[in-house]
Amino acid sequence: ALHTRTTHVNQPCSCDEEMNATADAGSSSYDADLVPYAMACFGLALLWFILPSLVALRDARTFRKVLEAGSSITPIQIEGLSQLAVEGCKITGTALVASIEHIVFGPDGKPLVKVVAGGLGKVSGLLASIHPGDFIAVHPCMPEKDYKFAELETWTVDAVVEGRTHKCDIRKYELEPGSDDLPRVTYIFVDHPILQQRPDGGIYLAPQSARATLIFWSVWNQAVGKLIDRLNPVVYHCPDFHSAMAVLYLENPLPVIGILHNAEYQGVIGQQLLKFHFNKLGDVFNVAADRLEKDICVDGQFNMLKPLVQYVLRHQRGYGIAAVSKNYALEAHQKHNVLWPLPEVRGIENCMIESERGPMLRQILEEMGESGNDEFITRKLKAKASQQKEFKLNVDPSAKMFVFLGRWVKQKGMDYIADVTEWMMKTHPKAQLLMIGPPGDCYGRYSAAKLNKLAAGGQYDGRLFVAAKFMSVSEELKLACDFCLMPSRDEPFGYVDIEFGWYGALTVGAFRGGLGKIPGFYYQISNGDSSANMRSALKMAISAAMTCEQRVVDGMIAEARKSSFPQSQWQHEMCDLYEIAMNSFTPGESHLSPGSERKVKRQETHRVWITSTHSEAIQARAESIRMSRIETVFSEKQSVAAPRSHPEFLRQDVTDDDLQGYLDRHLADPSERNFTCDEIMKLCNLECERDKVEDGTIRYLMKEWHGIVLFDISTCAAFVSGPIVSAVFTKKLLPQCTTSEFDLALSLTKVFSCILWTMLSRYIQPNLLMSFAALSRLLPLLVAYLGASEWAVGLCIGLVSAGDLVFLYFNFMCIIVEDIARLSFQMGILITISRAFSFVPEFLYYIPDGLSYAFQCVCAVLFVLMPALVALKAPPCYRQSNMPDWQFGFLRYSLLGSRGRVLLCFLGWSFATSLASNSNTFMLTWRKSLDRFQGYEDPYNMRYTMATVTTPCLGLVFFGLVLWKFPDYTMPLLRAFSCFMLPTAALRLLVMYILQSRTDAANLFDAMALVSYLAEAMQTISFNIASVAVLGNRWRFVAYFCVSSLVISGGNAISTVLFGGVVGDRCSRLTEDAASLGDVAYKTFLVALAPYVLAFLVCAPAYFLFDREAVPTLLSSRAARMMALMVPLKPENPVLADDKLETDKRTSTQFVESITQDEVFEFSNSAVVPSAPIQAQPPATTLGGAGFIRCFGRSSSVKPSSR
């Protein structure tokens, strides 16, 4: 891209042939002399691109591999580890467990009541037979369930809601253990009309922001807190968030453990809470508003899990929280900032009792005896033929049957299956698919509509069966299926894969959370928030399963059948958790009654109450009390059901029922293009929010244009136009070459201005703050006409330009359903465009005065008045979402803790490059001086400035399209180009140092400069997107960006002083004579070299940590070690199945011997052995993937048992 020179000032208008010949000879000599310089410069340019490109390519190859888990290892199967599972492990005393879901068994083993929505309900039913010790189970009475088997007690517990006392009836049912190994269970049922109110018939009320839902949680948690104080257990076992607020009502503190069965659900209300809201919530929950704000607020939002975390921090030093699998515990601890203050989140793998193997499977195993796996495969083929006939599929023994069984909800990735089904049917003619289960949310309804439409078309008759309803399936179906689909977005543990694995069905799904414990085909999640990436990864896993050799599949089936998840290991780990909570517990003081402490030891004090029998008089008294309450209960039902007398005080969240009509309309409209589920849900949410608004202007601004809300477009334009407005309004006031005083004043002012505008975002309504920030842009224009000094102009521009951050802080808030990867991409583009426009001031110096005044008027209208007026008509979300707090928790636990290492690396990079920022201004002035000493005209500088503006934009468009169109490669590219690309300004600096005072090589410098600007756009967008992806939250982004702006502004100020002292004033030095150019280039290179080298060294380690901290990838240390062993390798010589299993066993033993004792406890139920013999590999075998994670990753937070 070498430019054409303009006419030389001193060149004569006419030349004779001799002069032309001399000029041609000189030109040839000139070109030949520059060849070595050109080769050196272009070699440097290739280095800038080749290094990150090679790393990204290697990363992409690693992420696109399908992990084949050939077998599983459990602690019982590892030699020498089975002794750790102490038989008969029990706790001393009695625990109390409180949960909404429950299964109550009678003496005959049959369920009396069953209230189950997921894994929590299954575990609550298992506790009666596997809990390590006696316990009290507290549950609410559910509507349309018969609890007459439980006796009504003569006493009640009170719950105060909005000043009114509600008396809750108590029912008790005792389940005597059938043997000494089983625990004694006492069921306590809390009965009240508020707890039985279910308008939609579900287990949980929705939306969370509804007043009726909040009252339900208040009554339930108050009742649990009162029962704990009355029954005096030794420890409180709290599963999930549902009963976490009960600790707010404890008069006498006690040890508490919390088990996260699904950390994605924390009882969160999406609205930002104000002081008024806390007062109302304090009335509902009968808790002081200031304490409620302290104990339940996370990022300004209501969070029911927060009280439990605060309690264990206050009384147990943060110990006592666990999750239902080790991988999921690490992922939850990394992902959810409510858990960041905890020193650890332990992983306790759920157990699967052997009785879950159905009678048909046990009979098959008994009949098989020692016949081996071949007989089992034969039984599977018979079952396949039978089930193909039953479900009207083509009877084909060579067909591969895939099945999905369970609730059709977003978390299970149902929409991914629906989107790839047609591809699956077309690509793999031997594939058959059964989809069974009831839709549980809008994602499930979307999947049902799409799959039913596909099935009704008749194109795939005999290969596709869809039953979008609850259906009881037989054991024979589990035996018939070859693969079980589990493309879950999050899977805490997963029982379905175990159930099907025992019947010989391998798992095909995501390597996330608790998945990976059963042999199967797992895809790595390189961008979990991108639906396109997840669909592509699922397709790869399905293809890998379909094309895998049958002998390999048979070997994996044999291993899946052997997998076990013993209850003895689970009991041992639960005892450890109880022990840790009790040993670390300090009573302290209760918030309800300061200074009070429990005076009775927590041993068997409640036993008298449990084992005592009621006399006939007490029974008669209880019945009379129950009859006398009927009238009161009826009146309370009427008062609770009256919505008009109790208006809502929170903005209501959008529910699935609200979205159902919009979803049906979009799915039924044949004119619409083939939307994905995420796109349709985004449209439905926006339309639902827009229909709630009455103002026509606001409704119009909430419309979409090419997927972006119109109001967001206005906000984006206001942000990127900031540098242009400041330059246009101050054009006549600033000289073309500003002084160091101006640069210093500008940098120092930005330091304080960033803090000021961030503070204002905490207290001022967002749309009003954006309007004020837009109008403040007129301040430089006023200062310009008053004829202020450069210091005053620098102060003014620094103050106003920092106000542009407001338009970045509060952008893209209209979209409720939005993945962090897309938001990161949008934010990164905005920041990059804004920085590209920072070159515009150079361009404005060549505009005539008359045109300059016109530009000022246009900018005042388009970028000042219009954004200010539009902000006044902002959608509701821009009026209620102030910055909730100062994010000190983020600064403490992330930037200054173990979870912010990537961000610290990025901050170090920003500070180091800002130390050399003044070299860019010296470089630009040096480049202009080349033409001045050669006598070329000024209009060339105008063209050069235009090129420096357009080239980054072209690079931005190109790189942005690559990231947008190839989502599978998004994260590898971002990680490589943000961490392993050398500072692009250093390329221009090196070229300037090579050329120094060679004024005849300006063309070469221009070419290299444009190449560097292209690379800079790619690096900048990668850096910004990666930062937002790691932050994963708007308010953390605000805090981090404020800190980053402070660091950069401080570095710029230091750079101004540093370069001014070493190199001198650039304006005077570069106007003295041509000889000074070489001296300036040399000194600028020396001063800037150290910061640029430091920047690369500081940022490179972020590459190895990115997978651990970026929200879309989020790979735990334990999962990374598992991946290193699961990557499939091709054996040189085929081996038989029996030899393969023996080789796998030896490999597993060698691996166990090579890891530390701490790591042994982390590999419970880990699928680690591939489908072929593993050869020893160096950690760097999978660059950027599992290999480097093993070398440089941090150790797991799950610690070994104290036993």
CSV table of N, CA and C in Angstrom, one decimal, residues 68-115:
chain,number,residue,atom,x,y,z
A,68,GLU,N,-13.1,-39.1,23.9
A,68,GLU,CA,-13.7,-40.4,24.0
A,68,GLU,C,-13.3,-41.0,25.4
A,69,ALA,N,-14.3,-41.1,26.3
A,69,ALA,CA,-14.0,-41.7,27.6
A,69,ALA,C,-14.2,-43.2,27.5
A,70,GLY,N,-13.2,-43.9,27.6
A,70,GLY,CA,-13.3,-45.4,27.4
A,70,GLY,C,-13.7,-46.1,28.6
A,71,SER,N,-13.4,-45.6,29.8
A,71,SER,CA,-13.8,-46.2,31.0
A,71,SER,C,-13.9,-45.2,32.1
A,72,SER,N,-14.3,-45.6,33.3
A,72,SER,CA,-14.5,-44.7,34.4
A,72,SER,C,-13.7,-45.3,35.6
A,73,ILE,N,-13.2,-44.4,36.4
A,73,ILE,CA,-12.5,-44.8,37.7
A,73,ILE,C,-13.3,-44.2,38.8
A,74,THR,N,-13.6,-45.0,39.8
A,74,THR,CA,-14.2,-44.6,41.0
A,74,THR,C,-13.2,-44.9,42.2
A,75,PRO,N,-13.4,-44.2,43.3
A,75,PRO,CA,-12.5,-44.5,44.4
A,75,PRO,C,-12.5,-45.9,44.8
A,76,ILE,N,-13.6,-46.6,44.7
A,76,ILE,CA,-13.7,-48.0,45.1
A,76,ILE,C,-12.8,-48.9,44.2
A,77,GLN,N,-12.8,-48.5,42.9
A,77,GLN,CA,-12.0,-49.3,41.9
A,77,GLN,C,-10.5,-49.1,42.0
A,78,ILE,N,-10.1,-48.0,42.6
A,78,ILE,CA,-8.7,-47.7,42.7
A,78,ILE,C,-8.0,-48.5,43.8
A,79,GLU,N,-7.0,-49.2,43.5
A,79,GLU,CA,-6.4,-50.1,44.5
A,79,GLU,C,-5.9,-49.3,45.7
A,80,GLY,N,-6.3,-49.7,46.8
A,80,GLY,CA,-5.8,-49.1,48.1
A,80,GLY,C,-6.7,-48.0,48.5
A,81,LEU,N,-7.7,-47.6,47.8
A,81,LEU,CA,-8.5,-46.4,48.2
A,81,LEU,C,-9.8,-46.9,48.8
A,82,SER,N,-10.2,-48.1,48.6
A,82,SER,CA,-11.5,-48.6,49.1
A,82,SER,C,-11.5,-48.6,50.7
A,83,GLN,N,-10.4,-48.7,51.3
A,83,GLN,CA,-10.3,-48.7,52.8
A,83,GLN,C,-10.7,-47.3,53.3
A,84,LEU,N,-10.6,-46.3,52.5
A,84,LEU,CA,-11.0,-45.0,53.1
A,84,LEU,C,-12.5,-44.8,53.3
A,85,ALA,N,-13.3,-45.6,52.6
A,85,ALA,CA,-14.7,-45.5,52.8
A,85,ALA,C,-15.1,-46.3,54.0
A,86,VAL,N,-15.2,-45.6,55.1
A,86,VAL,CA,-15.4,-46.3,56.4
A,86,VAL,C,-16.8,-46.8,56.5
A,87,GLU,N,-16.9,-48.1,56.7
A,87,GLU,CA,-18.2,-48.7,56.8
A,87,GLU,C,-18.9,-48.3,58.1
A,88,GLY,N,-20.2,-48.0,58.0
A,88,GLY,CA,-20.9,-47.6,59.2
A,88,GLY,C,-20.6,-46.2,59.6
A,89,CYS,N,-20.1,-45.3,58.8
A,89,CYS,CA,-19.8,-44.0,59.1
A,89,CYS,C,-21.1,-43.2,59.5
A,90,LYS,N,-21.2,-42.7,60.7
A,90,LYS,CA,-22.4,-42.0,61.1
A,90,LYS,C,-22.0,-40.8,62.0
A,91,ILE,N,-22.9,-39.8,61.9
A,91,ILE,CA,-22.7,-38.6,62.8
A,91,ILE,C,-23.3,-38.8,64.1
A,92,THR,N,-22.8,-38.1,65.1
A,92,THR,CA,-23.3,-38.2,66.5
A,92,THR,C,-24.4,-37.1,66.6
A,93,GLY,N,-25.5,-37.6,67.0
A,93,GLY,CA,-26.7,-36.7,67.1
A,93,GLY,C,-27.6,-36.7,65.9
A,94,THR,N,-28.4,-35.7,65.8
A,94,THR,CA,-29.4,-35.7,64.7
A,94,THR,C,-29.3,-34.5,63.9
A,95,ALA,N,-29.3,-34.6,62.6
A,95,ALA,CA,-29.3,-33.5,61.7
A,95,ALA,C,-30.7,-33.1,61.3
A,96,LEU,N,-30.9,-31.9,60.8
A,96,LEU,CA,-32.2,-31.4,60.3
A,96,LEU,C,-32.0,-31.0,58.8
A,97,VAL,N,-32.8,-31.5,58.0
A,97,VAL,CA,-32.8,-31.3,56.5
A,97,VAL,C,-34.1,-30.6,56.1
A,98,ALA,N,-34.0,-29.5,55.5
A,98,ALA,CA,-35.2,-28.8,55.0
A,98,ALA,C,-35.2,-28.6,53.5
A,99,SER,N,-36.2,-29.1,52.8
A,99,SER,CA,-36.3,-29.0,51.4
A,99,SER,C,-37.7,-28.9,50.9
A,100,ILE,N,-37.9,-28.3,49.8
A,100,ILE,CA,-39.3,-28.2,49.2
A,100,ILE,C,-39.6,-29.6,48.6
A,101,GLU,N,-38.7,-30.1,47.8
A,101,GLU,CA,-39.0,-31.4,47.1
A,101,GLU,C,-38.8,-32.5,48.2
A,102,HIS,N,-39.6,-33.5,48.0
A,102,HIS,CA,-39.5,-34.7,49.0
A,102,HIS,C,-40.2,-35.9,48.5
A,103,ILE,N,-39.6,-37.0,48.9
A,103,ILE,CA,-40.3,-38.3,48.8
A,103,ILE,C,-40.4,-39.0,50.1
A,104,VAL,N,-41.6,-39.3,50.5
A,104,VAL,CA,-41.8,-40.0,51.8
A,104,VAL,C,-42.2,-41.4,51.6
A,105,PHE,N,-41.4,-42.3,52.2
A,105,PHE,CA,-41.7,-43.8,52.1
A,105,PHE,C,-42.5,-44.3,53.3
A,106,GLY,N,-43.3,-45.3,53.0
A,106,GLY,CA,-44.0,-45.9,54.1
A,106,GLY,C,-43.2,-47.1,54.6
A,107,PRO,N,-43.7,-47.8,55.6
A,107,PRO,CA,-43.0,-49.0,56.2
A,107,PRO,C,-42.8,-50.1,55.1
A,108,ASP,N,-43.6,-50.1,54.1
A,108,ASP,CA,-43.5,-51.2,53.1
A,108,ASP,C,-42.5,-50.8,52.0
A,109,GLY,N,-41.9,-49.6,52.1
A,109,GLY,CA,-41.0,-49.1,51.1
A,109,GLY,C,-41.6,-48.4,49.9
A,110,LYS,N,-43.0,-48.3,49.9
A,110,LYS,CA,-43.6,-47.6,48.8
A,110,LYS,C,-43.8,-46.1,49.2
A,111,PRO,N,-43.7,-45.2,48.2
A,111,PRO,CA,-43.8,-43.8,48.5
A,111,PRO,C,-45.2,-43.4,48.9
A,112,LEU,N,-45.3,-42.7,50.0
A,112,LEU,CA,-46.6,-42.1,50.4
A,112,LEU,C,-46.9,-40.8,49.7
A,113,VAL,N,-45.8,-39.9,49.6
A,113,VAL,CA,-45.9,-38.6,48.9
A,113,VAL,C,-44.7,-38.5,48.1
A,114,LYS,N,-44.9,-38.0,46.9
A,114,LYS,CA,-43.8,-37.8,46.0
A,114,LYS,C,-43.9,-36.4,45.3
A,115,VAL,N,-43.0,-35.5,45.7
A,115,VAL,CA,-42.9,-34.1,45.1
A,115,VAL,C,-41.5,-33.9,44.6
